[in-house]
Amino acid sequence: MSKRILLTGAQGQLGSELRRRVSMMPIPYELLPTDQADLDISDMSQVESAITAFKPDVIINAAAYTAVDKAETEPDVAFAVNAKGPENLAKVAADADIHLIHISTDYVFNGQHCTPWKVNDPVEPINVYGESKLAGEQAIQRYHPDALIIRTAWVYSRYGNNFVKTMIELMNARSELGVISDQIGTPTHAGRLAEICLSAVDHPSCKGLYHWTDAGVASWYDFAQAVYEIGSSLGLINNYCQLNAITTADYPTPAQRPSFSVMDCQQSRRDFGFARHWREQLNMMLQELQGGSGSE
Ligand SMILES: NC(=O)c1ccc[n+]([C@@H]2O[C@H](COP(=O)([O-])OP(=O)(O)OC[C@H]3O[C@@H](n4cnc5c(N)ncnc54)[C@H](OP(=O)(O)O)[C@@H]3O)[C@@H](O)[C@H]2O)c1
């Protein structure tokens, strides 16, 4: 019998990639895609009704409040979605013996490291978004210890708004652009992350904390340079734009960001599948954009 998956945040980057992959799978999953308009995860009564009505085998929580800078002035909203939401899902899923797959972030770490963060390294978020996501992880661990939590980082996709699409727009409009070179992490394509979530659906014995990013390491400047090079070769960027490496201090933002958030993903590679280098994934995503399928 096909597995029934309740997906939250279905219109987001990860949610959209999940919907697309499920529609292409040879194994038929029965997917109920929901977004805030039909299932607000911060509302316990909506969570209870949706789960009772659909009776999923698995819930994938791709819903989140992801506006990192805005969260500094909207902590209540960030906590309602990123902490209360996962708590609601965890309570109802645990009671009904439903597997829960939840996505968290590298921003639970303070960035004061120079080797990849391991899953059990101490957490110490340095912004409200990170605090709210950590509270979500803790609620899940408390109410549904068998749930799977996958921390990821620097997510982009052909869907939604993200760094890659913003860079292409700016590079087409400007002759010069400063990009931060002293924050180091790993760009991660939401499409491959979606495949990892589906692999996890089929491995319900994998639980607890995992890290998943694409392979490799980059600064935002490296990432932007790759967008420029590949984007230009594909005709997505038709303008000379000089990229200048700048520091975090040169570009103050409301939220602080970790300076080093590369994560150790060894366990997830073993349990869920291989990773491509972030530049290869970026190339694939830009080719999709060039093919004209990036307007959603
Ligand atoms: N983006 C990144 O760089 C990044 C990095 C590390 C970790 N992550 C994590 O990865 C996961 C997926 O991120 P993403 O980039 O796909 O996020 P996204 O594109 O911002 O999508 C999040 C989705 O959640 C929905 N949502 C917001 N509040 C909701 C609520 N109360 N109830 C139900 N749905 C709600 C949003 O709807 P609206 O658009 O209507 O608000 C949106 O469709 C999240 O857990 C995020 O924290 C992301």
Tab-separated table of C-alpha atoms and ligand atoms in Angstrom:
chain	number	residue	atom	x	y	z
A	1	MET	CA	0.000	0.000	0.000
A	2	SER	CA	1.299	3.480	-0.822
A	3	LYS	CA	2.408	5.670	2.075
A	4	ARG	CA	0.281	8.652	2.932
A	5	ILE	CA	2.332	11.809	3.409
A	6	LEU	CA	1.006	15.026	4.892
A	7	LEU	CA	3.212	17.881	3.684
A	8	THR	CA	3.180	21.299	5.366
A	9	GLY	CA	4.636	24.416	3.748
A	10	ALA	CA	3.927	22.903	0.341
A	11	GLN	CA	4.315	26.212	-1.532
A	12	GLY	CA	7.795	26.954	-0.152
A	13	GLN	CA	11.110	26.044	-1.803
A	14	LEU	CA	11.413	22.603	-0.215
A	15	GLY	CA	7.653	21.994	-0.318
A	16	SER	CA	7.521	22.744	-4.049
A	17	GLU	CA	10.500	20.480	-4.803
A	18	LEU	CA	8.859	17.723	-2.740
A	19	ARG	CA	5.590	18.035	-4.644
A	20	ARG	CA	7.418	17.859	-7.960
A	21	ARG	CA	9.465	14.821	-6.950
A	22	VAL	CA	6.498	12.922	-5.567
A	23	SER	CA	4.650	13.502	-8.837
A	24	MET	CA	7.606	11.945	-10.704
A	25	MET	CA	8.153	8.959	-8.374
A	26	PRO	CA	7.633	5.458	-9.708
A	27	ILE	CA	6.440	4.484	-6.197
A	28	PRO	CA	3.086	6.147	-5.731
A	29	TYR	CA	2.974	8.140	-2.508
A	30	GLU	CA	-0.357	9.571	-1.523
A	31	LEU	CA	0.532	13.181	-0.841
A	32	LEU	CA	-1.609	15.811	0.854
A	33	PRO	CA	0.163	19.128	0.182
A	34	THR	CA	-0.927	21.895	2.547
A	35	ASP	CA	0.127	25.470	3.069
A	36	GLN	CA	-0.637	28.157	5.594
A	37	ALA	CA	-4.037	28.935	4.044
A	38	ASP	CA	-5.325	25.376	4.576
A	39	LEU	CA	-3.155	24.241	7.495
A	40	ASP	CA	-1.596	26.822	9.806
A	41	ILE	CA	0.757	24.698	11.899
A	42	SER	CA	0.740	27.211	14.757
A	43	ASP	CA	-2.969	26.450	15.293
A	44	MET	CA	-3.389	23.218	17.255
A	45	SER	CA	-7.014	22.716	16.257
A	46	GLN	CA	-6.106	22.911	12.547
A	47	VAL	CA	-3.239	20.452	13.079
A	48	GLU	CA	-5.541	17.999	14.882
A	49	SER	CA	-8.273	18.231	12.241
A	50	ALA	CA	-5.887	17.814	9.295
A	51	ILE	CA	-4.175	14.789	10.818
A	52	THR	CA	-7.398	13.163	11.962
A	53	ALA	CA	-9.014	13.613	8.557
A	54	PHE	CA	-6.090	12.457	6.385
A	55	LYS	CA	-4.554	9.827	8.698
A	56	PRO	CA	-1.020	10.096	7.273
A	57	ASP	CA	1.721	7.537	7.796
A	58	VAL	CA	4.289	10.328	7.683
A	59	ILE	CA	4.279	14.101	8.142
A	60	ILE	CA	6.982	16.184	6.451
A	61	ASN	CA	7.142	19.620	8.021
A	62	ALA	CA	8.555	21.958	5.373
A	63	ALA	CA	6.670	24.931	6.834
A	64	ALA	CA	8.693	27.622	8.541
A	65	TYR	CA	9.103	31.326	9.118
A	66	THR	CA	12.345	31.893	7.179
A	67	ALA	CA	12.688	35.700	7.110
A	68	VAL	CA	15.903	35.807	9.150
A	69	ASP	CA	16.204	39.596	9.419
A	70	LYS	CA	12.476	40.261	9.868
A	71	ALA	CA	12.392	37.745	12.725
A	72	GLU	CA	14.405	40.194	14.838
A	73	THR	CA	11.358	42.495	14.977
A	74	GLU	CA	8.689	39.748	14.752
A	75	PRO	CA	9.862	37.197	17.332
A	76	ASP	CA	6.288	36.244	18.263
A	77	VAL	CA	5.451	35.217	14.707
A	78	ALA	CA	8.782	33.424	14.263
A	79	PHE	CA	8.247	31.441	17.487
A	80	ALA	CA	4.599	30.675	16.661
A	81	VAL	CA	5.597	29.047	13.349
A	82	ASN	CA	9.047	27.648	14.150
A	83	ALA	CA	8.522	26.526	17.758
A	84	LYS	CA	4.783	26.166	18.476
A	85	GLY	CA	4.108	24.702	15.004
A	86	PRO	CA	6.554	21.785	15.373
A	87	GLU	CA	5.340	21.267	18.954
A	88	ASN	CA	1.739	20.903	17.733
A	89	LEU	CA	2.767	18.478	15.001
A	90	ALA	CA	4.951	16.476	17.395
A	91	LYS	CA	2.202	16.080	20.006
A	92	VAL	CA	-0.472	14.936	17.561
A	93	ALA	CA	1.915	12.738	15.532
A	94	ALA	CA	3.295	11.008	18.636
A	95	ASP	CA	-0.229	10.291	19.964
A	96	ALA	CA	-1.267	8.756	16.642
A	97	ASP	CA	2.058	6.922	16.073
A	98	ILE	CA	2.822	8.899	12.903
A	99	HIS	CA	6.412	9.363	11.744
A	100	LEU	CA	7.468	13.027	11.687
A	101	ILE	CA	10.213	14.491	9.500
A	102	HIS	CA	11.124	18.046	10.438
A	103	ILE	CA	13.616	20.474	8.893
A	104	SER	CA	15.888	22.693	10.958
A	105	THR	CA	18.868	24.933	10.340
A	106	ASP	CA	22.612	25.514	10.634
A	107	TYR	CA	21.671	28.783	12.383
A	108	VAL	CA	21.260	26.867	15.667
A	109	PHE	CA	25.076	27.133	15.876
A	110	ASN	CA	26.999	30.246	16.898
A	111	GLY	CA	29.518	29.944	14.051
A	112	GLN	CA	32.577	29.942	16.331
A	113	HIS	CA	34.195	26.827	14.830
A	114	CYS	CA	36.599	26.024	12.053
A	115	THR	CA	35.694	22.353	11.560
A	116	PRO	CA	32.274	21.062	10.448
A	117	TRP	CA	29.620	21.094	13.161
A	118	LYS	CA	28.578	17.653	14.384
A	119	VAL	CA	24.982	16.904	15.340
A	120	ASN	CA	25.744	16.829	19.037
A	121	ASP	CA	27.920	19.942	19.148
A	122	PRO	CA	26.642	22.613	21.519
A	123	VAL	CA	23.950	24.854	20.075
A	124	GLU	CA	23.861	28.586	20.691
A	125	PRO	CA	21.837	30.556	18.156
A	126	ILE	CA	22.867	34.166	17.626
A	127	ASN	CA	19.647	35.436	16.066
A	128	VAL	CA	15.884	35.169	16.713
A	129	TYR	CA	15.285	32.875	13.728
A	130	GLY	CA	17.911	30.432	15.058
A	131	GLU	CA	16.440	30.624	18.569
A	132	SER	CA	12.951	29.896	17.250
A	133	LYS	CA	14.187	26.941	15.148
A	134	LEU	CA	16.098	25.556	18.136
A	135	ALA	CA	12.942	25.814	20.256
A	136	GLY	CA	11.164	23.803	17.513
A	137	GLU	CA	13.838	21.092	17.630
A	138	GLN	CA	13.589	20.921	21.422
A	139	ALA	CA	9.785	20.645	21.355
A	140	ILE	CA	10.000	17.781	18.876
A	141	GLN	CA	12.653	15.963	20.913
A	142	ARG	CA	10.453	16.352	23.980
A	143	TYR	CA	7.088	15.307	22.536
A	144	HIS	CA	8.105	12.956	19.711
A	145	PRO	CA	11.558	11.474	20.435
A	146	ASP	CA	11.250	9.100	17.457
A	147	ALA	CA	10.914	11.983	14.986
A	148	LEU	CA	13.627	12.778	12.459
A	149	ILE	CA	15.097	16.292	12.440
A	150	ILE	CA	17.238	17.259	9.452
A	151	ARG	CA	19.282	20.439	9.807
A	152	THR	CA	20.145	22.045	6.502
A	153	ALA	CA	21.671	25.303	5.258
A	154	TRP	CA	21.725	28.012	2.564
A	155	VAL	CA	18.740	26.537	0.712
A	156	TYR	CA	17.882	27.618	-2.837
A	157	SER	CA	15.637	26.332	-5.588
A	158	ARG	CA	14.080	27.426	-8.845
A	159	TYR	CA	10.952	28.037	-6.734
A	160	GLY	CA	10.469	31.007	-4.405
A	161	ASN	CA	12.924	33.748	-3.554
A	162	ASN	CA	16.497	32.985	-2.673
A	163	PHE	CA	20.116	34.120	-2.925
A	164	VAL	CA	20.666	32.679	-6.411
A	165	LYS	CA	17.669	34.423	-7.966
A	166	THR	CA	18.478	37.693	-6.169
A	167	MET	CA	22.079	37.554	-7.416
A	168	ILE	CA	20.982	37.002	-11.027
A	169	GLU	CA	18.678	40.010	-10.810
A	170	LEU	CA	21.349	42.241	-9.279
A	171	MET	CA	24.081	41.037	-11.644
A	172	ASN	CA	21.894	41.906	-14.625
A	173	ALA	CA	21.199	45.379	-13.219
A	174	ARG	CA	24.546	46.519	-11.790
A	175	SER	CA	28.133	46.872	-12.940
A	176	GLU	CA	29.576	46.152	-9.500
A	177	LEU	CA	28.375	44.149	-6.499
A	178	GLY	CA	29.825	43.568	-3.014
A	179	VAL	CA	29.271	40.072	-1.577
A	180	ILE	CA	30.199	38.839	1.899
A	181	SER	CA	33.286	36.648	1.963
A	182	ASP	CA	33.700	36.036	5.701
A	183	GLN	CA	30.622	33.830	6.252
A	184	ILE	CA	31.321	30.231	5.313
A	185	GLY	CA	28.730	27.499	4.809
A	186	THR	CA	27.356	25.090	2.222
A	187	PRO	CA	24.796	26.021	-0.433
A	188	THR	CA	22.092	23.356	-0.621
A	189	HIS	CA	19.682	22.662	-3.423
A	190	ALA	CA	16.125	22.122	-2.146
A	191	GLY	CA	15.586	19.466	-4.843
A	192	ARG	CA	18.251	17.123	-3.504
A	193	LEU	CA	17.053	17.853	0.044
A	194	ALA	CA	13.555	16.820	-1.060
A	195	GLU	CA	14.963	13.513	-2.336
A	196	ILE	CA	16.651	12.997	1.034
A	197	CYS	CA	13.332	13.612	2.825
A	198	LEU	CA	11.671	10.999	0.611
A	199	SER	CA	14.519	8.569	1.284
A	200	ALA	CA	13.858	9.200	4.988
A	201	VAL	CA	10.167	8.369	4.479
A	202	ASP	CA	11.317	4.914	3.448
A	203	HIS	CA	13.737	4.611	6.395
A	204	PRO	CA	11.495	5.329	9.387
A	205	SER	CA	14.011	3.677	11.703
A	206	CYS	CA	16.316	6.682	11.137
A	207	LYS	CA	15.401	9.123	13.871
A	208	GLY	CA	16.904	11.902	15.931
A	209	LEU	CA	19.170	14.620	14.611
A	210	TYR	CA	20.827	14.582	11.199
A	211	HIS	CA	22.660	17.153	9.084
A	212	TRP	CA	22.134	17.436	5.339
A	213	THR	CA	23.726	19.897	2.921
A	214	ASP	CA	25.205	19.498	-0.534
A	215	ALA	CA	28.929	18.685	-0.565
A	216	GLY	CA	31.659	21.304	-0.359
A	217	VAL	CA	32.256	24.608	1.367
A	218	ALA	CA	31.824	28.200	0.186
A	219	SER	CA	31.560	31.809	1.217
A	220	TRP	CA	28.615	33.838	-0.080
A	221	TYR	CA	31.187	35.490	-2.380
A	222	ASP	CA	32.260	32.084	-3.812
A	223	PHE	CA	28.593	31.168	-4.259
A	224	ALA	CA	27.871	34.467	-6.049
A	225	GLN	CA	30.946	34.061	-8.272
A	226	ALA	CA	29.713	30.614	-9.331
A	227	VAL	CA	26.226	32.032	-10.043
A	228	TYR	CA	27.888	34.695	-12.208
A	229	GLU	CA	30.116	32.280	-14.124
A	230	ILE	CA	27.513	29.582	-14.753
A	231	GLY	CA	24.648	32.054	-15.165
A	232	SER	CA	26.638	33.998	-17.796
A	233	SER	CA	27.574	30.847	-19.696
A	234	LEU	CA	23.899	29.851	-19.827
A	235	GLY	CA	22.744	33.298	-20.944
A	236	LEU	CA	20.848	34.040	-17.716
A	237	ILE	CA	23.192	36.960	-17.019
A	238	ASN	CA	23.962	39.270	-19.937
A	239	ASN	CA	25.866	42.024	-18.227
A	240	TYR	CA	29.409	42.674	-17.017
A	241	CYS	CA	29.264	42.791	-13.230
A	242	GLN	CA	32.376	42.993	-11.092
A	243	LEU	CA	32.044	41.095	-7.815
A	244	ASN	CA	33.895	42.495	-4.820
A	245	ALA	CA	34.550	40.490	-1.660
A	246	ILE	CA	33.318	42.455	1.360
A	247	THR	CA	33.138	41.681	5.086
A	248	THR	CA	30.136	41.197	7.353
A	249	ALA	CA	31.055	44.520	8.970
A	250	ASP	CA	30.716	46.223	5.553
A	251	TYR	CA	27.123	44.961	5.210
A	252	PRO	CA	25.300	45.249	8.548
A	253	THR	CA	21.980	43.369	8.796
A	254	PRO	CA	19.380	43.309	11.595
A	255	ALA	CA	20.197	39.638	12.366
A	256	GLN	CA	23.706	38.408	13.114
A	257	ARG	CA	24.761	35.331	11.152
A	258	PRO	CA	27.211	32.571	12.070
A	259	SER	CA	30.602	33.050	10.435
A	260	PHE	CA	31.180	29.307	9.969
A	261	SER	CA	28.202	26.968	9.668
A	262	VAL	CA	29.520	24.056	7.597
A	263	MET	CA	27.935	20.884	8.979
A	264	ASP	CA	29.236	17.336	9.222
A	265	CYS	CA	26.844	15.218	7.117
A	266	GLN	CA	28.562	11.818	7.275
A	267	GLN	CA	25.657	9.993	8.906
A	268	SER	CA	23.025	11.260	6.472
A	269	ARG	CA	25.203	10.329	3.476
A	270	ARG	CA	25.376	6.788	4.871
A	271	ASP	CA	21.687	6.501	5.739
A	272	PHE	CA	19.945	8.522	3.030
A	273	GLY	CA	22.184	8.893	-0.016
A	274	PHE	CA	25.088	10.581	-1.771
A	275	ALA	CA	25.601	14.317	-2.118
A	276	ARG	CA	26.695	16.227	-5.186
A	277	HIS	CA	29.074	19.162	-4.870
A	278	TRP	CA	27.117	22.415	-4.433
A	279	ARG	CA	28.532	23.802	-7.702
A	280	GLU	CA	27.187	20.828	-9.656
A	281	GLN	CA	23.765	21.240	-8.019
A	282	LEU	CA	23.856	24.951	-8.820
A	283	ASN	CA	24.640	24.162	-12.439
A	284	MET	CA	21.621	21.822	-12.575
A	285	MET	CA	19.319	24.408	-11.010
A	286	LEU	CA	20.500	27.187	-13.361
A	287	GLN	CA	19.907	24.913	-16.337
A	288	GLU	CA	16.349	24.397	-15.082
A	289	LEU	CA	15.940	28.185	-14.841
A	290	GLN	CA	17.317	28.565	-18.358
A	291	GLY	CA	14.777	25.993	-19.511
A	292	GLY	CA	12.119	28.456	-18.377
A	293	SER	CA	10.692	26.474	-15.477
A	294	GLY	CA	11.693	28.889	-12.750
A	295	SER	CA	8.793	31.244	-12.629
A	296	GLU	CA	6.860	29.584	-9.779
B	1	LIG	N1	15.927	28.905	3.136
B	1	LIG	C1	17.080	28.620	3.733
B	1	LIG	O1	18.143	29.129	3.366
B	1	LIG	C2	17.103	27.622	4.864
B	1	LIG	C3	18.321	27.384	5.519
B	1	LIG	C4	18.349	26.454	6.562
B	1	LIG	C5	17.207	25.782	6.930
B	1	LIG	N2	16.040	26.039	6.278
B	1	LIG	C6	14.834	25.327	6.702
B	1	LIG	O2	14.404	24.521	5.621
B	1	LIG	C7	12.978	24.394	5.658
B	1	LIG	C8	12.395	24.749	4.307
B	1	LIG	O3	12.780	26.078	4.008
B	1	LIG	P1	12.330	26.802	2.662
B	1	LIG	O4	13.484	27.603	2.196
B	1	LIG	O5	11.652	25.830	1.763
B	1	LIG	O6	11.258	27.819	3.272
B	1	LIG	P2	10.243	28.762	2.490
B	1	LIG	O7	10.514	28.740	1.028
B	1	LIG	O8	10.246	30.062	3.211
B	1	LIG	O9	8.851	28.024	2.715
B	1	LIG	C9	8.249	27.960	3.962
B	1	LIG	C10	6.761	27.731	3.732
B	1	LIG	O10	6.130	27.658	5.018
B	1	LIG	C11	4.909	28.380	4.920
B	1	LIG	N3	4.443	28.823	6.237
B	1	LIG	C12	4.805	29.926	6.933
B	1	LIG	N4	4.115	29.978	8.084
B	1	LIG	C13	3.308	28.892	8.117
B	1	LIG	C14	2.348	28.400	9.042
B	1	LIG	N5	2.066	29.043	10.171
B	1	LIG	N6	1.698	27.240	8.746
B	1	LIG	C15	1.956	26.581	7.599
B	1	LIG	N7	2.839	27.011	6.670
B	1	LIG	C16	3.507	28.148	6.936
B	1	LIG	C17	5.243	29.558	4.020
B	1	LIG	O11	4.052	30.118	3.515
B	1	LIG	P3	4.007	31.700	3.229
B	1	LIG	O12	4.970	31.929	2.095
B	1	LIG	O13	2.581	31.911	2.890
B	1	LIG	O14	4.450	32.383	4.484
B	1	LIG	C18	6.081	28.857	2.947
B	1	LIG	O15	5.271	28.306	1.936
B	1	LIG	C19	12.517	25.289	6.813
B	1	LIG	O16	12.348	24.518	7.963
B	1	LIG	C20	13.675	26.241	7.021
B	1	LIG	O17	13.731	26.735	8.345
B	1	LIG	C21	15.960	26.934	5.245
